[in-house]
XYZ file of C-alpha atoms in Angstrom:
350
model
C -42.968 -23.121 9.113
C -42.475 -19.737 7.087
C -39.370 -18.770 9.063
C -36.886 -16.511 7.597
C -33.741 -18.392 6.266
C -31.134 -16.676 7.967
C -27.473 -17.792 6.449
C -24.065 -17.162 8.422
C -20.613 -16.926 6.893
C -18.087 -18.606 9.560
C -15.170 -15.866 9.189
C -11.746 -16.571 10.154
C -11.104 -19.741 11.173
C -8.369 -19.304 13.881
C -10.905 -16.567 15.173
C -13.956 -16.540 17.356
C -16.178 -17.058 14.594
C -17.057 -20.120 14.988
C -17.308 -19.942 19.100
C -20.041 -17.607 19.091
C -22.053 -19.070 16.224
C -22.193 -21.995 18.399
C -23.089 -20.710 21.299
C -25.837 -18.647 19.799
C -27.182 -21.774 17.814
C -26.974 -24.089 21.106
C -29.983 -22.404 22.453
C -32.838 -23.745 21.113
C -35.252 -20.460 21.254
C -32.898 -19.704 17.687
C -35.328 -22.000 16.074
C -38.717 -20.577 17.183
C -37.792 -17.408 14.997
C -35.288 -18.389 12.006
C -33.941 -21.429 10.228
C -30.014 -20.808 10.226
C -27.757 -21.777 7.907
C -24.224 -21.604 8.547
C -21.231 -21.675 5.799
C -18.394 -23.533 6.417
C -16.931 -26.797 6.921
C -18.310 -29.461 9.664
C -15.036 -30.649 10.829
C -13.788 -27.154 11.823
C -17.438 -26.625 13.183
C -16.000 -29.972 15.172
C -13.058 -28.804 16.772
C -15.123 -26.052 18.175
C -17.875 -27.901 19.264
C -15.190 -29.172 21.633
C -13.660 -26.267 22.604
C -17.199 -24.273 23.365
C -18.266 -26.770 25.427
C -21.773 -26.914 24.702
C -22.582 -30.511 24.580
C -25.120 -32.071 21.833
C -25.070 -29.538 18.899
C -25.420 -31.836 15.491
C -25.270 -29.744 11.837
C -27.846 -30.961 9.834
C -25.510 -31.160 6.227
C -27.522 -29.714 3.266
C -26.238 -28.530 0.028
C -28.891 -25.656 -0.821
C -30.639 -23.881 1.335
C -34.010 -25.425 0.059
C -33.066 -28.438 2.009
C -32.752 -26.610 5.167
C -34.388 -28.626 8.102
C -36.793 -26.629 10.477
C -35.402 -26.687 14.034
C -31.882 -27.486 13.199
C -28.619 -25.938 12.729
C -27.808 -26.496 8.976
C -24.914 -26.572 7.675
C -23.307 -26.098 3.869
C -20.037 -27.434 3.585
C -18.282 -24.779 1.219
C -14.451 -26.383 0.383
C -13.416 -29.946 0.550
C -10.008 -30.340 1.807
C -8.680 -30.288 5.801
C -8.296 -26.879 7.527
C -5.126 -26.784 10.157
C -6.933 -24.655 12.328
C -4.502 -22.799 15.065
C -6.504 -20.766 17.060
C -5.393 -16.985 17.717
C -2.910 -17.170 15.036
C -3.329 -15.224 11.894
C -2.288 -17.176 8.594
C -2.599 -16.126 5.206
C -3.848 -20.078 4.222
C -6.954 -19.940 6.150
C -8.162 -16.727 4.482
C -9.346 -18.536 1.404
C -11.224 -20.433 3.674
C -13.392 -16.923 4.841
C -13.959 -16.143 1.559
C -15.356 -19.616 0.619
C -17.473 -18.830 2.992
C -18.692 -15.608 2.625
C -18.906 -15.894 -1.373
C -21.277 -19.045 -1.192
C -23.395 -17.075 1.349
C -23.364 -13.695 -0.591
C -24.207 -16.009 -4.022
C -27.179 -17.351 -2.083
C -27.990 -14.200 -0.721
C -28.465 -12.594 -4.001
C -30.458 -15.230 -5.368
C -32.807 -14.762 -3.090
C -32.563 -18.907 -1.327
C -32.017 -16.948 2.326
C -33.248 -13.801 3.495
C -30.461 -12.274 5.349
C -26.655 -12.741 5.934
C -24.788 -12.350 9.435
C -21.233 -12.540 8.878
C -18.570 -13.575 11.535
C -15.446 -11.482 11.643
C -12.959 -12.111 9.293
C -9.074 -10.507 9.341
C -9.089 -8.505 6.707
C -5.790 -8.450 5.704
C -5.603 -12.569 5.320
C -8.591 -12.459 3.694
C -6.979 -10.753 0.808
C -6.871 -12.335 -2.811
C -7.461 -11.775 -6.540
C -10.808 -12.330 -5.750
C -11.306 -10.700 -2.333
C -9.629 -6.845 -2.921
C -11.567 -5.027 -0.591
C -11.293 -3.422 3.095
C -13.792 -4.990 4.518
C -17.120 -6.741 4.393
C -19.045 -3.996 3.865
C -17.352 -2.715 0.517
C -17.517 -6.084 -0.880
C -20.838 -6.787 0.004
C -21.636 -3.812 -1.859
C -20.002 -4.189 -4.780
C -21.819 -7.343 -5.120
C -24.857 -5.932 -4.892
C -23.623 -3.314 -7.597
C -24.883 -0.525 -5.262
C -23.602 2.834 -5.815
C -22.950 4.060 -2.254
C -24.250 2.100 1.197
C -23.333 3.177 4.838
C -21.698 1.546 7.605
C -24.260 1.711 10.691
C -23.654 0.467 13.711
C -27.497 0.267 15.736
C -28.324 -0.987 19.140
C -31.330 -0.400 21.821
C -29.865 3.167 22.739
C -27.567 4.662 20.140
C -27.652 4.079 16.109
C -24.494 5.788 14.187
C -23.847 5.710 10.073
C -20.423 7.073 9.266
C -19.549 9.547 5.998
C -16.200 7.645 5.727
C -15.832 3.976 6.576
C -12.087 2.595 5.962
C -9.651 4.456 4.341
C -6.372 6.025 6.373
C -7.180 9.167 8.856
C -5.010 11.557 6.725
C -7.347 11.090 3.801
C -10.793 11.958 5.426
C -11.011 15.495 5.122
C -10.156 15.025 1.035
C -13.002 12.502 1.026
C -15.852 14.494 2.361
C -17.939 16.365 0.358
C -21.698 18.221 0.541
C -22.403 15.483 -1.846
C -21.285 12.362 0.351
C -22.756 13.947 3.344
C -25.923 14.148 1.632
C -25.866 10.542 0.308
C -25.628 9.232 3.707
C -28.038 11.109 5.036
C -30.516 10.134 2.514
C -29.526 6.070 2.952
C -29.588 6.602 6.917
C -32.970 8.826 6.691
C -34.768 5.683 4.671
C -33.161 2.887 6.490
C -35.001 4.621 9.739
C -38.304 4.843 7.973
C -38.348 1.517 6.142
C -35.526 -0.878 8.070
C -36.313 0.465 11.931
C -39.660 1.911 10.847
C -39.402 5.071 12.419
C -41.752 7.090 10.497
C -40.107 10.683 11.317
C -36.335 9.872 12.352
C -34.275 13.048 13.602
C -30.574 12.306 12.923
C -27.882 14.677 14.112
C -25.000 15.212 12.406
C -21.134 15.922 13.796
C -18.706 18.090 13.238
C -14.860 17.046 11.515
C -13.025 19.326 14.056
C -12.857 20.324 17.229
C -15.738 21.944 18.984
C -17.185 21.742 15.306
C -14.110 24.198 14.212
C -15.731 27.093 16.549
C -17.094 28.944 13.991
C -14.667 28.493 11.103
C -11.443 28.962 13.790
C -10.667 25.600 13.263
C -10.989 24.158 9.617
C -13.498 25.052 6.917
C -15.166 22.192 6.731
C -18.116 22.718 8.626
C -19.248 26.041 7.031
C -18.190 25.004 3.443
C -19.402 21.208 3.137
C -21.332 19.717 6.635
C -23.562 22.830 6.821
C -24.550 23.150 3.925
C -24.879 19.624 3.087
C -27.635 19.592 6.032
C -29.488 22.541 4.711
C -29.973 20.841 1.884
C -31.186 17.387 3.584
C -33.980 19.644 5.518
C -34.929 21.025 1.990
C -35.322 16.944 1.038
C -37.896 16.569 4.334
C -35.040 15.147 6.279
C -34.600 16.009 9.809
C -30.908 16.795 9.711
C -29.276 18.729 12.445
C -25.791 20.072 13.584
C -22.671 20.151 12.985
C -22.132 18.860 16.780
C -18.893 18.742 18.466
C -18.260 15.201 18.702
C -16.924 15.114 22.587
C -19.529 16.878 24.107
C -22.280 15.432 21.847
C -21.639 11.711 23.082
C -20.414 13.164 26.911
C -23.782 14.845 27.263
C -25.848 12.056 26.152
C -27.371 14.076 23.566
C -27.710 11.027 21.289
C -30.369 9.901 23.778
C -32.543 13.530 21.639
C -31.725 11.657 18.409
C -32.821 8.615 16.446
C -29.311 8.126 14.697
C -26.170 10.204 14.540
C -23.833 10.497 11.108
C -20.088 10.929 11.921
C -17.787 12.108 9.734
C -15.356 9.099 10.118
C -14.800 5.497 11.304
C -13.211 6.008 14.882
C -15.426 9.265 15.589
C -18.682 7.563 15.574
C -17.054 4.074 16.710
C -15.110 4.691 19.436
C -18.091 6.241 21.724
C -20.703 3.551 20.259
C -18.272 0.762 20.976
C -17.877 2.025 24.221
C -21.820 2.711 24.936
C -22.964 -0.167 23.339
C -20.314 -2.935 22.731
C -21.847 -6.178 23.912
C -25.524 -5.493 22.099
C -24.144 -3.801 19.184
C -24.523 -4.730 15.609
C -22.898 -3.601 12.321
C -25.774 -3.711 9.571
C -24.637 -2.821 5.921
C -27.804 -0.391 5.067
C -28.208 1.005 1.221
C -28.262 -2.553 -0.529
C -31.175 -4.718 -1.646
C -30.110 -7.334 0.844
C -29.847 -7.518 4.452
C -26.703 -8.110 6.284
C -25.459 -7.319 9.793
C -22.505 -8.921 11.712
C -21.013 -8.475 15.530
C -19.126 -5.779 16.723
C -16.288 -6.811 16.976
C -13.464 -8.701 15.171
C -11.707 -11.783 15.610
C -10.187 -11.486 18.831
C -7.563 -14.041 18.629
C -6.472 -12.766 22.104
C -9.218 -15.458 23.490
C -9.843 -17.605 20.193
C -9.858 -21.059 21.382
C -10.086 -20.834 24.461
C -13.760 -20.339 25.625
C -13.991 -16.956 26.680
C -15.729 -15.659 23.451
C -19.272 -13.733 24.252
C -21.752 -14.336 22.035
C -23.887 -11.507 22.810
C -23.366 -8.875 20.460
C -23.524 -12.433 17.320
C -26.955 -13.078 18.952
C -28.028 -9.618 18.463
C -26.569 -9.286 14.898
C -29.068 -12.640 13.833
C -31.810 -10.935 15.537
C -31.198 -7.579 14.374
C -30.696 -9.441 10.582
C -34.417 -11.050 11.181
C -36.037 -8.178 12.953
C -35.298 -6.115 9.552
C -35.633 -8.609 7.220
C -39.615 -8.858 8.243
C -39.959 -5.457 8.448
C -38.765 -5.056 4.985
C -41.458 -8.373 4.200
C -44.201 -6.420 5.408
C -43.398 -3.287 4.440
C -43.311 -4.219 0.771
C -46.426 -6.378 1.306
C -48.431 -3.541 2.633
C -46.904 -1.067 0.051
C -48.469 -3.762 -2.795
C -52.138 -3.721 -1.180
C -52.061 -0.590 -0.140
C -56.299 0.158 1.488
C -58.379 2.325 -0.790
C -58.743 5.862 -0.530
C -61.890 7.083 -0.040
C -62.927 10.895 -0.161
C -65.218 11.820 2.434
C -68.390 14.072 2.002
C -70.822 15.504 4.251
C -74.388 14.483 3.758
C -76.337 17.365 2.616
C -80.157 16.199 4.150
């Protein structure tokens, strides 16, 4: 019965949110490992019942997460009035309905009443608000955690890659790294591995900004005045940093397969070739922050929304990926409070 509470913010509505949390939550094995709890609304839950398919799959209607039934989909109804919900069509109205969402589950999150959050994709420009003034998940997630820096890390079975910059135009990358950021990330990545993934020793390579890793200093600076250095100093902090790697040859050569994570410098150099590696079974976990939180890879797809062609795969792995670390952060901190004895040994001296 001491299953991890795992919530789930619903996303955008007229996306394929809701499609894949049900067709993750309409097999049953869900509830041998985790009590979910999803936020939203159980009439739009309704109309995608329908659409998905599935057959029998009743919410259980709570109002805290205390109240959560074991072996059952809960549900916490987070807004009152009627959605129009219009499948594959973005709309500025139902935005307010992913935050409602999302700022219930973060609010629970943070107090501690579930152990992890998966979020469905939202649109991040309807999203937008006086209260929601952020890029993405990630940045708001954490602000609310009032963390000073976290990294974007997209894990799966074969490849796990953290990015320097996350979303901000291409044309303002190179301004934006520094020895310092590199650093940060490195350190956040370095004791995610050991304590999220426990890998006790994690080697992490690091890429270059430009191409073939500027060849020396022939093209750009940037690797001999800020990414080299920056890894020197992460092997003088006993992290296994090493690089700068040319990013086409480093993913073409399957040299991540040497590595336990890869940094890239920016959002579409370490996304592109994990997306393409590893798009069905990849996750997006938020590490850095005090909570856990991980969501699909991908976005809302409104191409398909509505119309039953959604995979749930890579929502499935997010909820176990949110679980997996969630214990191992559980028994980390449990073994780290009775930690055994040390004992000096001696020889006998007969």
């Amino acid at each position: 019965m001491d299953k991890p509470k795992i919530g789930i913010s619903i996303g955008d509505v007229n996306g394929i949110g809701l499609e894949i949390i049900i067709k993750t939550l309409t097999d049953s094995m869900i509830f041998n490992y985790c009590i979910p709890i999803v936020y939203g609304h159980t009439k739009v839950a309704s109309f995608y019942r329908r659409v998905t398919e599935v057959g029998e799959l009743n919410f259980n209607v709570i109002d805290h997460p205390s109240k959560a039934q074991y072996k059952r989909a809960n549900m916490i109804n987070c807004w009152e009035e009627d959605v129009k919900i219009e499948p594959g069509i973005p709309n500025k109205e139902v935005g307010k309905f992913a935050f409602a969402s999302l700022e219930r589950a973060t609010a629970d999150l943070i107090n501690g009443d579930i152990d992890a959050l998966v979020t469905a994709p939202i649109n991040k420009d309807t999203i937008q608000s006086e209260d929601f003034n952020f890029p993405g998940h990630t940045e708001y997630l954490q602000d609310r955690d009032g963390a000073a820096e976290s990294l974007m890390f997209l894990v799966s079975d074969t490849l796990r890659v953290g990015v320097v910059t996350g979303h901000i135009p291409v044309n303002k990358v190179s301004a934006s790294i520094t020895t310092e950021k590199i650093l940060t990330k490195l350190k956040l990545m370095n004791t995610s591995l050991r304590e999220d993934f426990w890998i006790r020793k994690p080697k992490i390579a690091v890429l270059g900004l430009n191409p073939h890793a500027s060849d020396n200093g022939l093209i750009g600076h940037e690797e001999q005045d800020i990414i080299i250095p920056a890894i020197d100093e992460a092997r003088a902090n006993d992290i296994l940093a090493f690089g700068p790697y040319p990013a086409d040859g480093f993913f073409a050569n399957a040299s991540y397969m040497q590595f336990d994570a890869v940094l890239a410098m920016y959002h579409d150099q370490g996304l592109i070739p994990f997306k393409q590696i590893a798009f069905e079974s990849g996750v997006n976990f938020t590490a850095g922050l005090k909570f856990v939180r991980t969501s699909p890879d991908h976005g809302t797809a409104y191409d398909i929304a509505g119309k039953n062609q959604a995979s749930e795969i890579s929502f499935r792995e997010a909820l176990f990926t949110a679980l997996h670390i969630a214990r191992n952060r559980k028994e980390g901190a449990e073994l780290s409070e009775n930690p055994l004895q040390f004992t000096k040994l001696q020889r006998d001296r007969d």
